[in-house]
Each structure stands twice: as structure tokens, then as C-alpha cells.
XYZ file of N, CA and C in Angstrom:
342
model
N -23.089 -27.160 20.996
C -23.128 -25.811 21.535
C -21.747 -25.149 21.450
N -20.718 -25.921 21.854
C -19.360 -25.390 21.819
C -18.958 -24.999 20.395
N -19.403 -25.798 19.425
C -19.065 -25.524 18.025
C -19.681 -24.195 17.570
N -20.933 -23.932 17.954
C -21.596 -22.681 17.568
C -20.895 -21.480 18.185
N -20.486 -21.605 19.445
C -19.787 -20.519 20.118
C -18.437 -20.278 19.447
N -17.750 -21.354 19.112
C -16.444 -21.231 18.438
C -16.585 -20.537 17.095
N -17.614 -20.902 16.340
C -17.840 -20.257 15.042
C -18.171 -18.775 15.214
N -18.961 -18.455 16.220
C -19.310 -17.053 16.472
C -18.074 -16.244 16.855
N -17.214 -16.805 17.693
C -15.979 -16.123 18.091
C -15.071 -15.932 16.875
N -14.931 -16.952 16.045
C -14.080 -16.861 14.852
C -14.601 -15.787 13.899
N -15.917 -15.748 13.689
C -16.497 -14.738 12.802
C -16.276 -13.334 13.353
N -16.414 -13.166 14.648
C -16.185 -11.867 15.278
C -14.742 -11.427 15.104
N -13.798 -12.349 15.287
C -12.376 -12.016 15.132
C -12.068 -11.596 13.699
N -12.655 -12.261 12.710
C -12.440 -11.884 11.311
C -12.956 -10.480 11.036
N -14.120 -10.157 11.562
C -14.686 -8.821 11.356
C -13.848 -7.763 12.056
N -13.355 -8.061 13.249
C -12.515 -7.098 13.956
C -11.219 -6.853 13.201
N -10.638 -7.899 12.636
C -9.404 -7.741 11.857
C -9.607 -6.811 10.684
N -10.726 -6.955 9.989
C -11.017 -6.082 8.851
C -11.274 -4.655 9.318
N -11.915 -4.495 10.465
C -12.226 -3.161 10.971
C -10.961 -2.405 11.369
N -9.926 -3.111 11.795
C -8.692 -2.471 12.230
C -7.618 -2.439 11.152
N -7.945 -2.767 9.928
C -6.978 -2.720 8.843
C -6.515 -1.279 8.657
N -5.248 -1.118 8.344
C -4.697 0.207 8.110
C -5.317 0.789 6.835
N -5.585 2.101 6.796
C -6.225 2.692 5.615
C -5.418 2.571 4.318
N -4.115 2.349 4.412
C -3.317 2.216 3.189
C -3.507 0.840 2.552
N -3.967 -0.131 3.333
C -4.137 -1.485 2.803
C -5.296 -1.539 1.815
N -5.110 -2.302 0.744
C -6.168 -2.483 -0.246
C -5.625 -2.332 -1.646
N -6.539 -2.227 -2.599
C -6.181 -2.073 -4.003
C -6.291 -0.605 -4.407
N -5.298 -0.168 -5.167
C -5.204 1.226 -5.598
C -5.024 1.293 -7.106
N -5.671 2.270 -7.732
C -5.455 2.537 -9.157
C -4.349 3.568 -9.252
N -3.267 3.203 -9.957
C -2.137 4.115 -10.110
C -2.466 5.185 -11.146
N -1.647 6.197 -11.211
C -1.868 7.283 -12.164
C -1.805 6.777 -13.597
N -1.029 5.694 -13.832
C -0.915 5.139 -15.181
C -2.024 4.138 -15.497
N -2.954 3.913 -14.543
C -4.100 3.056 -14.800
C -3.949 1.612 -14.351
N -2.801 1.239 -13.817
C -2.604 -0.121 -13.322
C -3.192 -0.240 -11.922
N -3.354 -1.477 -11.461
C -3.817 -1.720 -10.105
C -2.650 -2.201 -9.264
N -2.482 -1.599 -8.094
C -1.455 -1.995 -7.140
C -2.140 -2.422 -5.858
N -1.662 -3.507 -5.264
C -2.198 -3.988 -3.992
C -1.209 -3.630 -2.892
N -1.720 -3.093 -1.798
C -0.889 -2.780 -0.640
C -1.392 -3.617 0.526
N -0.477 -4.391 1.108
C -0.857 -5.256 2.214
C 0.261 -5.395 3.227
N -0.105 -5.888 4.390
C 0.840 -6.094 5.485
C 1.869 -7.145 5.088
N 3.134 -6.847 5.390
C 4.205 -7.820 5.127
C 5.211 -7.785 6.269
N 4.737 -8.160 7.447
C 5.624 -8.254 8.596
C 6.048 -6.923 9.182
N 5.113 -6.090 9.564
C 5.422 -4.806 10.192
C 5.549 -3.655 9.222
N 5.454 -3.927 7.956
C 5.494 -2.879 6.931
C 4.343 -3.148 5.957
N 4.226 -2.305 4.957
C 3.208 -2.476 3.930
C 3.903 -2.623 2.585
N 3.725 -3.787 1.950
C 4.340 -4.057 0.656
C 3.392 -3.640 -0.458
N 3.965 -3.091 -1.513
C 3.206 -2.629 -2.670
C 3.554 -3.541 -3.839
N 2.538 -4.204 -4.388
C 2.742 -5.145 -5.483
C 1.806 -4.790 -6.627
N 2.337 -4.716 -7.842
C 1.498 -4.454 -9.006
C 0.667 -5.686 -9.320
N -0.614 -5.482 -9.605
C -1.528 -6.585 -9.910
C -1.865 -6.664 -11.391
N -1.747 -5.553 -12.101
C -2.074 -5.537 -13.524
C -0.951 -4.851 -14.290
N -1.013 -4.947 -15.601
C -0.046 -4.264 -16.454
C 1.162 -5.111 -16.784
N 2.108 -4.494 -17.443
C 3.314 -5.158 -17.931
C 4.144 -5.778 -16.803
N 4.110 -5.178 -15.639
C 4.941 -5.635 -14.514
C 4.109 -6.296 -13.407
N 2.971 -6.878 -13.772
C 2.087 -7.529 -12.794
C 2.855 -8.572 -11.990
N 2.618 -8.577 -10.673
C 3.273 -9.518 -9.778
C 4.558 -9.004 -9.163
N 5.040 -7.874 -9.626
C 6.300 -7.316 -9.139
C 6.066 -6.442 -7.904
N 6.846 -6.689 -6.862
C 6.785 -5.829 -5.679
C 7.563 -4.560 -5.992
N 6.905 -3.410 -5.796
C 7.537 -2.144 -6.172
C 7.760 -1.210 -4.989
N 7.473 -1.670 -3.777
C 7.704 -0.784 -2.652
C 7.412 -1.414 -1.320
N 7.878 -0.710 -0.295
C 7.656 -1.124 1.089
C 7.597 0.150 1.924
N 6.511 0.313 2.669
C 6.291 1.527 3.461
C 5.962 1.168 4.901
N 6.279 2.096 5.808
C 5.853 1.984 7.195
C 5.124 3.271 7.570
N 4.163 3.136 8.461
C 3.388 4.296 8.900
C 4.271 5.224 9.721
N 4.165 6.520 9.448
C 4.917 7.505 10.223
C 3.982 8.491 10.923
N 2.670 8.209 10.892
C 1.702 9.023 11.620
C 0.944 10.008 10.767
N -0.290 10.262 11.147
C -1.144 11.274 10.527
C -1.338 11.051 9.027
N -1.520 9.793 8.605
C -1.755 9.486 7.193
C -0.513 9.530 6.333
N 0.665 9.601 6.948
C 1.926 9.632 6.212
C 2.644 8.288 6.329
N 3.340 7.924 5.272
C 4.095 6.680 5.218
C 5.445 6.962 4.575
N 6.470 6.248 5.018
C 7.804 6.398 4.441
C 8.383 5.018 4.161
N 9.317 4.968 3.236
C 9.959 3.708 2.895
C 10.689 3.826 1.577
N 10.478 2.831 0.724
C 11.134 2.837 -0.583
C 10.123 2.497 -1.664
N 10.393 3.000 -2.860
C 9.544 2.738 -4.016
C 10.456 2.482 -5.210
N 10.107 1.482 -5.999
C 10.922 1.095 -7.157
C 10.160 1.389 -8.439
N 10.832 2.013 -9.391
C 10.250 2.217 -10.717
C 10.349 0.875 -11.435
N 9.221 0.233 -11.749
C 9.287 -1.101 -12.340
C 9.897 -1.123 -13.742
N 9.896 -0.001 -14.426
C 10.440 0.041 -15.786
C 11.955 -0.085 -15.813
N 12.654 0.492 -14.810
C 14.122 0.449 -14.823
C 14.727 -0.164 -13.557
N 13.875 -0.635 -12.651
C 14.300 -1.266 -11.392
C 15.142 -0.356 -10.501
N 15.015 0.948 -10.635
C 15.702 1.870 -9.736
C 14.825 2.122 -8.522
N 15.443 2.077 -7.346
C 14.714 2.262 -6.100
C 15.021 3.635 -5.517
N 13.971 4.283 -5.030
C 14.065 5.636 -4.500
C 13.511 5.680 -3.078
N 13.885 6.718 -2.357
C 13.270 6.969 -1.062
C 11.807 7.294 -1.350
N 10.905 6.578 -0.691
C 9.492 6.760 -0.988
C 8.734 7.380 0.155
N 7.645 8.034 -0.203
C 6.732 8.557 0.800
C 5.331 8.567 0.214
N 4.362 8.452 1.097
C 2.963 8.475 0.681
C 2.177 9.306 1.687
N 1.163 9.987 1.186
C 0.280 10.799 2.027
C -1.158 10.475 1.652
N -1.921 9.970 2.627
C -3.324 9.636 2.406
C -4.215 10.831 2.665
N -5.239 10.956 1.839
C -6.259 11.975 2.030
C -7.582 11.380 1.557
N -8.331 10.778 2.486
C -9.578 10.094 2.124
C -9.283 8.885 1.267
N -9.864 8.830 0.069
C -9.635 7.697 -0.830
C -8.569 8.001 -1.878
N -7.777 9.042 -1.641
C -6.690 9.411 -2.543
C -5.357 9.306 -1.804
N -4.318 9.018 -2.554
C -2.982 8.931 -1.980
C -1.988 9.554 -2.957
N -1.107 10.380 -2.425
C -0.023 10.946 -3.218
C 1.214 10.100 -2.917
N 1.712 9.399 -3.925
C 2.871 8.520 -3.804
C 4.057 9.223 -4.466
N 5.180 9.322 -3.745
C 6.353 10.025 -4.275
C 7.609 9.186 -4.129
N 8.487 9.331 -5.105
C 9.825 8.766 -5.041
C 10.804 9.917 -5.116
N 11.783 9.940 -4.206
C 12.675 11.104 -4.088
C 14.150 10.704 -4.123
N 14.989 11.648 -4.552
C 16.441 11.504 -4.526
C 17.037 12.719 -3.838
N 18.328 12.658 -3.559
C 19.056 13.757 -2.920
C 18.406 14.190 -1.609
N 18.079 13.205 -0.772
C 17.501 13.508 0.536
C 16.126 14.145 0.486
N 15.396 13.925 -0.591
C 14.047 14.471 -0.713
C 13.989 15.803 -1.419
N 15.121 16.264 -1.979
C 15.128 17.554 -2.681
C 14.407 17.477 -4.022
N 14.525 16.340 -4.705
C 13.878 16.168 -6.000
C 12.960 14.955 -5.905
N 11.672 15.181 -6.127
C 10.689 14.104 -6.027
C 9.804 14.065 -7.272
N 9.405 12.865 -7.632
C 8.425 12.664 -8.689
C 7.223 12.010 -8.027
N 6.042 12.564 -8.250
C 4.849 12.093 -7.551
C 3.779 11.601 -8.511
N 2.941 10.720 -7.991
C 1.749 10.234 -8.683
C 0.588 10.275 -7.708
N -0.612 10.463 -8.230
C -1.816 10.399 -7.414
C -2.503 9.067 -7.673
N -2.745 8.315 -6.617
C -3.419 7.023 -6.702
C -4.798 7.138 -6.070
N -5.734 6.317 -6.541
C -7.102 6.312 -6.032
C -7.453 4.937 -5.504
N -8.065 4.881 -4.333
C -8.435 3.591 -3.728
C -9.602 2.984 -4.498
N -9.493 1.705 -4.754
C -10.560 0.990 -5.472
C -11.520 0.348 -4.483
């Protein structure tokens, strides 16, 4: 009996964890067609490329700043330059930007949740 209750509690906890996942977490299709995974990495969200020439490379780290906005850093995998990063969620779409000069000049991409 105790074993059945333990299994039921464990299953409930797993479902609750998935239900409370942050909306930025998951797999995203980048504007260039690659897949990037975003997941929790100790209080922040790490962005790792899953496909393409730079598969396996971590290219960013973001923290939630409220109302579907995220801030942190983003790295261009082609030249390893890191920029001030920001992301804005809108349903299953996300606008990912890397900025210089305090946010005066930004380059953006639109990503789609898979």
C-alpha cells in the first residue's frame, strides 16, 4: 500500500513540475533553422544549440525580468562574441536580441517554439 501511495505522490510531483515550467523553457527553432534548447541552469535559463554547425554549444544565459521579458547575455556562435541579450515572449514566438552600446544598436531574430 505504501509503495502505491509513494508512486502516486511521485507521479503527481512530476506533473506539477512540468505544469510550473517557465514558458521560455523548451526547444526553439531559430531564424536560421537550427534548434536551440532553453532550460533551467541554477536560477537562470541557459540556451544551447542542439542542431547545426555549432550543436552542443551554449550560446546564452537569461533571467526573467517580468511580463514575458528576459535579460542576460547572448553569444554569436560563429565568432564567439558575447552581447547584452534580451528576449520577449509572445505566445509561441520569441524575439531574441543581442545589443551593444547599452542597447542602442541591436540585432534581432524571431524564434518559434517547437
